[in-house]
Amino acid sequence: MSTVLIEIRRAKASDATSVAAAHDEAWRSAYRGIIPGPELEKLVTRRGPAWWDGAIRKGSRVSLFVFGDTIAGYSNYGRNRARSLPYEGEVYELYMRPEFQGLGFGRRLFTAARRDLAQNGMKSVVVWALSDNEPALDFYRALGGRPVARSSETFGTKTLDKIAFAWPA
């Protein structure tokens, strides 16, 4: 029998290449068939190792879910960017590699992000999800998020609706 260490920790600059790989895999899985192919390719490509290295070095809050030696997922979070919404914090991104989805790891990563935000004075939280991304909608509903706003985002020539889920303080 072997033991695998599972941990949630802040990303370091040395993690940039692995975070980029997790981002690539998770985004292609989540958005294939939702975001047009060429636009998805642009989004994934521009968030390579150099982008992640810069974000981490600049102090962006990036937490990792590490399973053994593998970065299984990540979350990126901070102050709420939508001034029209009365929530202090925002989870900008939370993604797990496909093989780590459905195992409760995303819930643990989300809980850790909320805890970090709360410890930094951001007790209420919002997160946006594309309305065509049913697994994400189901995930945030299961975590107790309630829909509080709608908006849209354009990817090339395709405009997609998105929903804000919130957790009050």
Coordinates of N, CA, C and O in Angstrom, one line a residue:
M1 N 0.8 -1.2 0.0 CA 0.0 0.0 0.0 C 0.9 1.2 0.0 O 1.9 1.3 0.7
S2 N 0.5 2.2 -0.8 CA 1.3 3.5 -0.8 C 0.4 4.6 -0.4 O -0.8 4.6 -0.4
T3 N 1.0 5.7 0.1 CA 0.3 6.9 0.6 C 0.7 8.0 -0.4 O 1.8 8.2 -0.8
V4 N -0.4 8.7 -0.8 CA -0.2 9.9 -1.6 C -0.5 11.1 -0.8 O -1.6 11.2 -0.2
L5 N 0.4 12.1 -0.8 CA 0.1 13.4 -0.1 C -0.8 14.2 -1.0 O -0.5 14.4 -2.2
I6 N -1.8 14.7 -0.3 CA -2.7 15.7 -0.9 C -2.6 17.0 -0.1 O -2.7 17.0 1.1
E7 N -2.3 18.1 -0.9 CA -2.2 19.4 -0.2 C -2.8 20.5 -1.0 O -2.9 20.4 -2.2
I8 N -3.3 21.5 -0.3 CA -3.6 22.8 -1.0 C -2.7 23.8 -0.4 O -2.5 24.0 0.8
R9 N -2.0 24.5 -1.4 CA -1.0 25.5 -1.0 C -1.0 26.6 -2.0 O -1.5 26.5 -3.1
R10 N -0.3 27.7 -1.6 CA -0.2 28.8 -2.5 C 0.9 28.5 -3.6 O 1.8 27.7 -3.4
A11 N 0.6 29.0 -4.8 CA 1.5 28.7 -5.9 C 2.8 29.5 -5.7 O 2.8 30.6 -5.2
K12 N 3.9 28.9 -6.2 CA 5.2 29.5 -6.3 C 5.6 29.7 -7.7 O 5.1 29.0 -8.6
A13 N 6.5 30.6 -8.0 CA 6.9 30.9 -9.4 C 7.4 29.6 -10.0 O 7.2 29.4 -11.2
S14 N 8.0 28.7 -9.3 CA 8.5 27.4 -9.8 C 7.4 26.5 -10.3 O 7.6 25.5 -11.0
D15 N 6.1 26.8 -9.9 CA 5.0 26.0 -10.3 C 4.4 26.5 -11.7 O 3.5 25.8 -12.2
A16 N 4.9 27.6 -12.2 CA 4.2 28.2 -13.4 C 4.0 27.2 -14.5 O 2.9 27.2 -15.1
T17 N 5.0 26.4 -14.9 CA 4.8 25.5 -16.0 C 3.8 24.4 -15.7 O 2.9 24.1 -16.6
S18 N 3.7 23.9 -14.5 CA 2.7 22.9 -14.1 C 1.3 23.5 -14.0 O 0.3 22.9 -14.4
V19 N 1.2 24.8 -13.6 CA -0.1 25.4 -13.5 C -0.6 25.7 -14.9 O -1.8 25.4 -15.2
A20 N 0.3 26.1 -15.8 CA -0.1 26.3 -17.2 C -0.6 25.0 -17.9 O -1.6 25.0 -18.6
A21 N 0.0 23.9 -17.5 CA -0.4 22.6 -18.1 C -1.8 22.2 -17.5 O -2.6 21.7 -18.3
A22 N -2.0 22.4 -16.2 CA -3.3 22.1 -15.6 C -4.4 23.0 -16.2 O -5.5 22.6 -16.5
H23 N -4.0 24.3 -16.4 CA -5.0 25.3 -17.0 C -5.3 24.8 -18.4 O -6.5 24.8 -18.8
D24 N -4.3 24.5 -19.2 CA -4.5 24.0 -20.6 C -5.5 22.8 -20.6 O -6.5 22.8 -21.3
E25 N -5.2 21.8 -19.9 CA -6.0 20.6 -19.8 C -7.5 20.9 -19.4 O -8.4 20.4 -19.9
A26 N -7.6 21.6 -18.3 CA -8.9 21.9 -17.7 C -9.8 22.7 -18.6 O -11.0 22.5 -18.8
W27 N -9.2 23.8 -19.2 CA -10.0 24.7 -20.1 C -10.4 23.9 -21.3 O -11.5 24.1 -21.8
R28 N -9.5 23.2 -21.9 CA -9.9 22.4 -23.2 C -11.1 21.5 -22.9 O -12.0 21.3 -23.6
S29 N -11.0 20.8 -21.7 CA -12.1 19.9 -21.3 C -13.4 20.7 -21.0 O -14.4 20.3 -21.4
A30 N -13.3 21.8 -20.3 CA -14.5 22.5 -19.8 C -15.2 23.2 -21.0 O -16.4 23.3 -21.0
Y31 N -14.4 23.8 -21.9 CA -15.0 24.7 -22.9 C -15.0 24.2 -24.3 O -15.6 24.9 -25.2
R32 N -14.5 23.0 -24.6 CA -14.6 22.4 -25.9 C -16.1 22.3 -26.3 O -16.9 21.7 -25.5
G33 N -16.5 22.8 -27.4 CA -17.9 22.8 -27.8 C -18.7 24.0 -27.3 O -19.9 24.1 -27.6
I34 N -18.2 24.8 -26.4 CA -18.9 25.9 -25.8 C -18.2 27.2 -26.4 O -18.9 28.0 -27.0
I35 N -16.9 27.4 -26.2 CA -16.2 28.5 -26.7 C -15.7 28.1 -28.1 O -15.1 27.0 -28.2
P36 N -15.9 28.9 -29.2 CA -15.4 28.5 -30.5 C -13.9 28.1 -30.5 O -13.1 28.7 -29.8
G37 N -13.6 27.0 -31.2 CA -12.2 26.4 -31.2 C -11.1 27.4 -31.3 O -10.2 27.4 -30.5
P38 N -11.1 28.3 -32.3 CA -10.0 29.3 -32.5 C -9.9 30.2 -31.3 O -8.8 30.5 -30.8
E39 N -11.0 30.6 -30.7 CA -11.0 31.5 -29.6 C -10.5 30.8 -28.3 O -9.7 31.3 -27.5
L40 N -10.9 29.5 -28.1 CA -10.4 28.7 -27.0 C -8.9 28.5 -27.1 O -8.2 28.7 -26.1
E41 N -8.4 28.3 -28.3 CA -7.0 28.1 -28.5 C -6.2 29.3 -28.1 O -5.2 29.3 -27.4
K42 N -6.7 30.5 -28.5 CA -6.1 31.8 -28.1 C -6.1 32.0 -26.6 O -5.0 32.4 -26.0
L43 N -7.2 31.7 -26.0 CA -7.3 31.8 -24.5 C -6.3 30.9 -23.8 O -5.6 31.3 -22.8
V44 N -6.2 29.7 -24.2 CA -5.3 28.7 -23.6 C -3.9 29.1 -23.9 O -3.0 29.1 -22.9
T45 N -3.5 29.4 -25.1 CA -2.2 29.7 -25.5 C -1.6 30.9 -24.8 O -0.4 30.9 -24.3
R46 N -2.4 32.0 -24.6 CA -1.8 33.2 -23.9 C -1.6 33.0 -22.4 O -0.9 33.8 -21.8
R47 N -2.2 32.0 -21.9 CA -2.0 31.7 -20.4 C -1.0 30.6 -20.2 O -1.2 29.7 -19.5
G48 N 0.2 30.7 -20.9 CA 1.3 29.8 -20.8 C 2.1 30.0 -19.5 O 1.8 30.8 -18.7
P49 N 3.2 29.3 -19.4 CA 4.1 29.4 -18.2 C 4.5 30.8 -17.9 O 4.6 31.2 -16.7
A50 N 4.9 31.6 -18.9 CA 5.3 33.0 -18.7 C 4.2 33.8 -18.0 O 4.5 34.6 -17.1
W51 N 3.0 33.6 -18.5 CA 1.9 34.4 -17.9 C 1.7 34.0 -16.4 O 1.5 34.9 -15.6
W52 N 1.7 32.7 -16.2 CA 1.5 32.2 -14.8 C 2.7 32.7 -13.9 O 2.4 33.1 -12.7
D53 N 3.9 32.6 -14.4 CA 5.0 33.1 -13.6 C 4.8 34.5 -13.2 O 5.0 34.9 -12.1
G54 N 4.4 35.4 -14.2 CA 4.2 36.8 -13.9 C 3.1 37.0 -12.9 O 3.2 37.8 -12.0
A55 N 2.0 36.3 -13.0 CA 0.9 36.5 -12.1 C 1.3 36.1 -10.7 O 1.0 36.8 -9.7
I56 N 2.0 35.0 -10.6 CA 2.4 34.5 -9.3 C 3.4 35.5 -8.6 O 3.3 35.8 -7.5
R57 N 4.4 35.9 -9.4 CA 5.4 36.8 -8.9 C 4.8 38.2 -8.5 O 5.3 38.8 -7.6
K58 N 3.7 38.6 -9.2 CA 3.1 39.9 -8.9 C 2.2 39.8 -7.6 O 1.6 40.8 -7.2
G59 N 2.0 38.6 -7.1 CA 1.2 38.4 -5.9 C -0.2 38.0 -6.1 O -1.0 38.1 -5.1
S60 N -0.6 37.6 -7.3 CA -1.9 37.1 -7.5 C -2.2 35.9 -6.5 O -1.3 35.1 -6.3
R61 N -3.4 35.8 -6.0 CA -3.7 34.7 -5.1 C -4.0 33.5 -6.0 O -5.1 33.4 -6.5
V62 N -3.1 32.6 -6.1 CA -3.3 31.4 -6.8 C -3.0 30.2 -5.9 O -1.9 30.1 -5.3
S63 N -4.0 29.4 -5.6 CA -3.8 28.2 -4.8 C -3.9 27.0 -5.6 O -4.6 26.9 -6.6
L64 N -3.1 26.0 -5.2 CA -3.0 24.8 -6.0 C -3.6 23.6 -5.1 O -3.4 23.5 -3.9
F65 N -4.2 22.7 -5.8 CA -4.5 21.4 -5.3 C -3.5 20.4 -5.8 O -3.5 20.1 -7.0
V66 N -2.7 19.9 -4.9 CA -1.6 19.1 -5.3 C -1.9 17.6 -4.9 O -2.1 17.4 -3.7
F67 N -1.8 16.7 -5.8 CA -2.1 15.3 -5.5 C -0.8 14.6 -5.9 O -0.4 14.4 -7.0
G68 N -0.1 14.2 -4.8 CA 1.3 13.6 -5.0 C 2.2 14.6 -5.6 O 2.4 15.7 -5.1
D69 N 2.7 14.3 -6.8 CA 3.6 15.3 -7.5 C 2.8 16.0 -8.6 O 3.4 16.7 -9.4
T70 N 1.5 15.9 -8.7 CA 0.7 16.5 -9.8 C -0.1 17.6 -9.3 O -0.8 17.5 -8.3
I71 N -0.1 18.7 -10.0 CA -1.0 19.8 -9.8 C -2.3 19.4 -10.4 O -2.4 19.4 -11.7
A72 N -3.2 19.0 -9.6 CA -4.5 18.5 -10.1 C -5.5 19.6 -10.4 O -6.5 19.4 -11.1
G73 N -5.3 20.8 -9.8 CA -6.2 21.9 -10.0 C -5.7 23.2 -9.4 O -4.6 23.2 -8.7
Y74 N -6.3 24.3 -9.7 CA -5.9 25.6 -9.1 C -7.1 26.5 -9.0 O -8.2 26.3 -9.6
S75 N -7.0 27.5 -8.1 CA -7.9 28.5 -8.0 C -7.2 29.9 -8.0 O -6.0 29.9 -7.5
N76 N -7.8 30.9 -8.5 CA -7.3 32.2 -8.6 C -8.4 33.1 -8.1 O -9.5 33.0 -8.5
Y77 N -8.1 34.0 -7.1 CA -9.1 34.7 -6.4 C -8.6 36.0 -5.8 O -7.4 36.2 -5.7
G78 N -9.5 36.9 -5.5 CA -9.1 38.2 -4.9 C -10.4 39.1 -4.7 O -11.5 38.6 -4.5
R79 N -10.2 40.4 -4.8 CA -11.3 41.3 -4.6 C -12.3 41.2 -5.8 O -11.9 40.9 -6.9
N80 N -13.6 41.4 -5.5 CA -14.6 41.4 -6.5 C -14.4 42.5 -7.5 O -14.2 43.6 -7.2
R81 N -14.4 42.1 -8.8 CA -14.1 43.0 -9.9 C -15.4 43.7 -10.3 O -15.3 44.7 -11.0
A82 N -16.6 43.2 -10.0 CA -17.9 43.7 -10.5 C -18.4 44.7 -9.4 O -19.0 44.3 -8.5
R83 N -18.1 46.0 -9.6 CA -18.5 46.9 -8.6 C -20.0 47.0 -8.4 O -20.5 47.5 -7.3
S84 N -20.8 46.6 -9.4 CA -22.2 46.6 -9.2 C -22.8 45.5 -8.3 O -23.9 45.6 -7.9
L85 N -21.9 44.6 -8.0 CA -22.4 43.5 -7.1 C -21.8 43.7 -5.7 O -20.6 44.0 -5.5
P86 N -22.7 43.6 -4.7 CA -22.2 43.9 -3.3 C -21.5 42.8 -2.5 O -21.8 42.5 -1.4
Y87 N -20.5 42.2 -3.2 CA -19.8 41.1 -2.6 C -18.3 41.5 -2.6 O -17.8 42.2 -3.5
E88 N -17.6 41.2 -1.5 CA -16.3 41.6 -1.3 C -15.2 40.9 -2.1 O -14.3 41.4 -2.7
G89 N -15.3 39.5 -2.1 CA -14.4 38.7 -2.8 C -14.9 38.1 -4.0 O -16.1 38.0 -4.2
E90 N -14.0 37.5 -4.8 CA -14.4 36.8 -6.0 C -13.4 35.7 -6.3 O -12.2 35.8 -6.2
V91 N -14.0 34.5 -6.6 CA -13.2 33.4 -7.1 C -13.2 33.6 -8.7 O -14.2 33.4 -9.3
Y92 N -12.0 34.0 -9.2 CA -11.9 34.3 -10.6 C -11.9 33.0 -11.4 O -12.5 33.0 -12.5
E93 N -11.2 32.0 -10.9 CA -11.1 30.8 -11.6 C -11.0 29.6 -10.6 O -10.4 29.8 -9.6
L94 N -11.6 28.5 -10.9 CA -11.4 27.3 -10.2 C -11.5 26.1 -11.1 O -12.6 25.9 -11.7
Y95 N -10.4 25.5 -11.4 CA -10.4 24.4 -12.4 C -9.6 23.2 -11.8 O -8.6 23.3 -11.2
M96 N -10.2 22.0 -12.2 CA -9.5 20.7 -11.8 C -9.2 20.0 -13.2 O -10.1 20.1 -14.1
R97 N -8.1 19.3 -13.2 CA -7.9 18.5 -14.4 C -9.0 17.5 -14.5 O -9.6 17.0 -13.4
P98 N -9.4 17.1 -15.7 CA -10.6 16.2 -15.8 C -10.6 14.9 -14.9 O -11.6 14.5 -14.3
E99 N -9.4 14.3 -14.8 CA -9.4 13.0 -14.1 C -9.5 13.2 -12.6 O -9.7 12.3 -11.8
F100 N -9.5 14.5 -12.1 CA -9.6 14.8 -10.7 C -11.0 15.4 -10.4 O -11.2 15.8 -9.2
Q101 N -11.9 15.5 -11.3 CA -13.2 16.1 -11.1 C -14.1 15.0 -10.6 O -14.0 13.8 -10.8
G102 N -15.1 15.5 -9.8 CA -16.1 14.6 -9.2 C -15.7 13.8 -8.0 O -16.4 12.9 -7.6
L103 N -14.5 14.2 -7.5 CA -14.0 13.4 -6.3 C -14.0 14.3 -5.0 O -13.5 13.8 -4.0
G104 N -14.6 15.5 -5.1 CA -14.6 16.3 -3.9 C -13.4 17.3 -3.8 O -13.4 18.1 -2.8
F105 N -12.5 17.2 -4.7 CA -11.3 18.0 -4.6 C -11.6 19.5 -4.9 O -11.0 20.4 -4.3
G106 N -12.5 19.7 -5.9 CA -12.8 21.0 -6.2 C -13.5 21.7 -5.1 O -13.3 22.9 -4.8
R107 N -14.4 21.0 -4.4 CA -15.0 21.6 -3.2 C -14.0 22.0 -2.1 O -14.1 23.0 -1.5
R108 N -13.0 21.1 -1.9 CA -11.9 21.5 -1.0 C -11.1 22.7 -1.4 O -10.8 23.5 -0.6
L109 N -10.9 22.8 -2.7 CA -10.1 24.0 -3.2 C -11.0 25.2 -3.1 O -10.4 26.3 -2.7
F110 N -12.3 25.1 -3.3 CA -13.2 26.3 -3.2 C -13.2 26.7 -1.7 O -13.2 27.9 -1.4
T111 N -13.4 25.8 -0.8 CA -13.4 26.1 0.6 C -12.2 26.8 1.1 O -12.2 27.7 1.8
A112 N -11.0 26.3 0.6 CA -9.7 26.9 1.0 C -9.7 28.4 0.4 O -9.2 29.3 1.1
A113 N -10.1 28.6 -0.8 CA -10.1 29.9 -1.4 C -11.0 30.9 -0.6 O -10.7 32.0 -0.2
R114 N -12.2 30.4 -0.2 CA -13.1 31.2 0.6 C -12.5 31.5 2.0 O -12.7 32.6 2.5
R115 N -11.9 30.5 2.5 CA -11.3 30.7 3.9 C -10.2 31.8 3.8 O -10.1 32.7 4.6
D116 N -9.3 31.7 2.7 CA -8.3 32.7 2.5 C -8.9 34.1 2.3 O -8.4 35.1 2.9
L117 N -9.9 34.2 1.5 CA -10.6 35.5 1.3 C -11.1 36.1 2.6 O -10.9 37.2 2.9
A118 N -11.8 35.2 3.4 CA -12.4 35.6 4.6 C -11.3 36.1 5.6 O -11.5 37.1 6.3
Q119 N -10.2 35.4 5.7 CA -9.1 35.8 6.5 C -8.5 37.2 6.1 O -7.8 37.8 6.9
N120 N -8.8 37.6 4.9 CA -8.3 38.9 4.4 C -9.4 39.9 4.3 O -9.4 40.8 3.5
G121 N -10.5 39.7 5.1 CA -11.6 40.6 5.2 C -12.7 40.5 4.1 O -13.5 41.4 4.0
M122 N -12.6 39.5 3.2 CA -13.6 39.4 2.1 C -14.5 38.2 2.4 O -14.2 37.1 2.0
K123 N -15.5 38.4 3.3 CA -16.3 37.3 3.7 C -17.4 36.9 2.8 O -17.9 35.8 2.8
S124 N -17.9 37.8 1.9 CA -18.9 37.5 0.9 C -18.2 37.3 -0.4 O -17.2 38.0 -0.7
V125 N -18.7 36.3 -1.2 CA -17.9 35.9 -2.4 C -18.9 35.7 -3.6 O -20.0 35.3 -3.4
V126 N -18.4 36.0 -4.7 CA -19.1 35.8 -6.0 C -18.2 35.1 -7.0 O -16.9 35.2 -6.9
V127 N -18.8 34.3 -7.9 CA -18.0 33.6 -8.9 C -18.9 33.6 -10.2 O -20.2 33.5 -10.0
W128 N -18.3 33.7 -11.3 CA -19.1 33.7 -12.6 C -18.8 32.4 -13.3 O -17.7 31.9 -13.3
A129 N -19.9 31.9 -14.0 CA -19.8 30.7 -14.8 C -20.6 30.9 -16.1 O -21.6 31.5 -16.0
L130 N -20.0 30.4 -17.2 CA -20.8 30.4 -18.4 C -22.0 29.6 -18.3 O -22.0 28.5 -17.8
S131 N -23.2 30.1 -18.7 CA -24.4 29.4 -18.5 C -24.5 28.1 -19.4 O -25.3 27.2 -19.0
D132 N -23.7 27.9 -20.4 CA -23.6 26.7 -21.1 C -22.7 25.6 -20.5 O -22.7 24.5 -20.9
N133 N -22.0 26.0 -19.4 CA -21.1 25.0 -18.7 C -21.9 24.4 -17.6 O -21.7 24.8 -16.4
E134 N -22.8 23.4 -17.9 CA -23.6 22.8 -16.9 C -22.9 22.2 -15.7 O -23.3 22.3 -14.6
P135 N -21.7 21.5 -15.9 CA -21.0 21.0 -14.8 C -20.6 22.1 -13.8 O -20.7 21.9 -12.6
A136 N -20.2 23.3 -14.3 CA -19.8 24.4 -13.4 C -21.1 24.9 -12.6 O -21.0 25.1 -11.4
L137 N -22.2 25.0 -13.4 CA -23.4 25.5 -12.7 C -23.8 24.5 -11.6 O -24.2 25.0 -10.5
D138 N -23.8 23.3 -11.9 CA -24.1 22.2 -10.9 C -23.2 22.3 -9.7 O -23.6 22.2 -8.6
F139 N -21.9 22.5 -10.0 CA -20.9 22.5 -8.9 C -21.2 23.7 -8.0 O -21.2 23.5 -6.8
Y140 N -21.4 24.9 -8.5 CA -21.6 26.1 -7.7 C -22.9 26.0 -6.9 O -23.0 26.4 -5.8
R141 N -24.0 25.4 -7.6 CA -25.3 25.2 -6.9 C -25.1 24.3 -5.7 O -25.6 24.5 -4.6
A142 N -24.3 23.2 -5.9 CA -24.1 22.2 -4.9 C -23.3 22.8 -3.7 O -23.5 22.3 -2.6
L143 N -22.5 23.8 -4.0 CA -21.8 24.4 -2.9 C -22.6 25.5 -2.2 O -22.1 26.2 -1.3
G144 N -23.9 25.7 -2.6 CA -24.7 26.6 -1.9 C -24.8 28.0 -2.6 O -25.4 28.9 -2.0
G145 N -24.2 28.2 -3.7 CA -24.2 29.5 -4.4 C -25.6 29.7 -4.9 O -26.3 28.8 -5.4
R146 N -26.0 31.0 -4.9 CA -27.3 31.3 -5.4 C -27.1 32.3 -6.6 O -26.2 33.2 -6.5
P147 N -27.8 32.2 -7.7 CA -27.6 33.1 -8.8 C -28.1 34.5 -8.4 O -29.2 34.6 -7.9
V148 N -27.2 35.5 -8.7 CA -27.5 36.8 -8.3 C -27.4 37.8 -9.5 O -27.9 39.0 -9.4
A149 N -26.8 37.4 -10.6 CA -26.7 38.4 -11.7 C -26.4 37.6 -13.0 O -26.0 36.4 -12.9
R150 N -26.7 38.2 -14.1 CA -26.4 37.6 -15.4 C -25.6 38.7 -16.2 O -25.8 39.9 -16.1
S151 N -24.8 38.2 -17.1 CA -24.1 39.1 -18.0 C -23.8 38.3 -19.3 O -24.3 37.2 -19.5
S152 N -22.9 38.8 -20.1 CA -22.5 38.0 -21.3 C -21.0 38.4 -21.6 O -20.5 39.4 -21.1
E153 N -20.4 37.5 -22.4 CA -19.0 37.6 -22.8 C -18.9 37.2 -24.2 O -19.5 36.2 -24.6
T154 N -18.2 37.9 -25.0 CA -18.0 37.6 -26.4 C -16.7 36.9 -26.7 O -15.6 37.4 -26.2
F155 N -16.8 35.8 -27.4 CA -15.6 35.1 -27.8 C -15.6 35.0 -29.3 O -16.4 34.2 -29.9
G156 N -14.8 35.9 -30.0 CA -14.8 36.0 -31.4 C -16.2 36.5 -31.8 O -16.5 37.6 -31.5
T157 N -16.9 35.7 -32.6 CA -18.2 36.2 -33.1 C -19.4 35.6 -32.2 O -20.5 35.8 -32.5
K158 N -19.0 34.8 -31.2 CA -20.1 34.2 -30.4 C -20.2 34.8 -29.0 O -19.2 35.0 -28.3
T159 N -21.4 35.2 -28.7 CA -21.6 35.8 -27.4 C -22.3 34.8 -26.5 O -23.3 34.2 -26.9
L160 N -21.7 34.6 -25.3 CA -22.2 33.6 -24.3 C -22.7 34.3 -23.1 O -22.1 35.2 -22.6
D161 N -23.8 33.7 -22.5 CA -24.3 34.2 -21.3 C -23.5 33.7 -20.1 O -23.0 32.6 -20.2
K162 N -23.4 34.5 -19.0 CA -22.8 34.0 -17.8 C -23.6 34.3 -16.6 O -24.4 35.3 -16.7
I163 N -23.5 33.6 -15.6 CA -24.2 33.7 -14.4 C -23.3 33.9 -13.2 O -22.3 33.2 -13.1
A164 N -23.6 34.9 -12.3 CA -22.9 35.1 -11.1 C -23.6 34.3 -10.0 O -24.8 34.5 -9.8
F165 N -22.8 33.5 -9.3 CA -23.3 32.9 -8.1 C -22.6 33.5 -6.9 O -21.5 33.9 -6.9
A166 N -23.4 33.7 -5.8 CA -22.9 34.4 -4.6 C -23.1 33.6 -3.3 O -24.0 32.8 -3.2
W167 N -22.2 33.9 -2.4 CA -22.3 33.4 -1.0 C -22.2 34.6 -0.1 O -21.1 35.2 -0.1
P168 N -23.2 35.0 0.6 CA -23.2 36.2 1.5 C -22.3 35.9 2.7 O -21.9 34.8 2.9
A169 N -21.9 37.0 3.4 CA -21.0 36.9 4.5 C -21.7 36.0 5.6 O -22.9 35.9 5.7

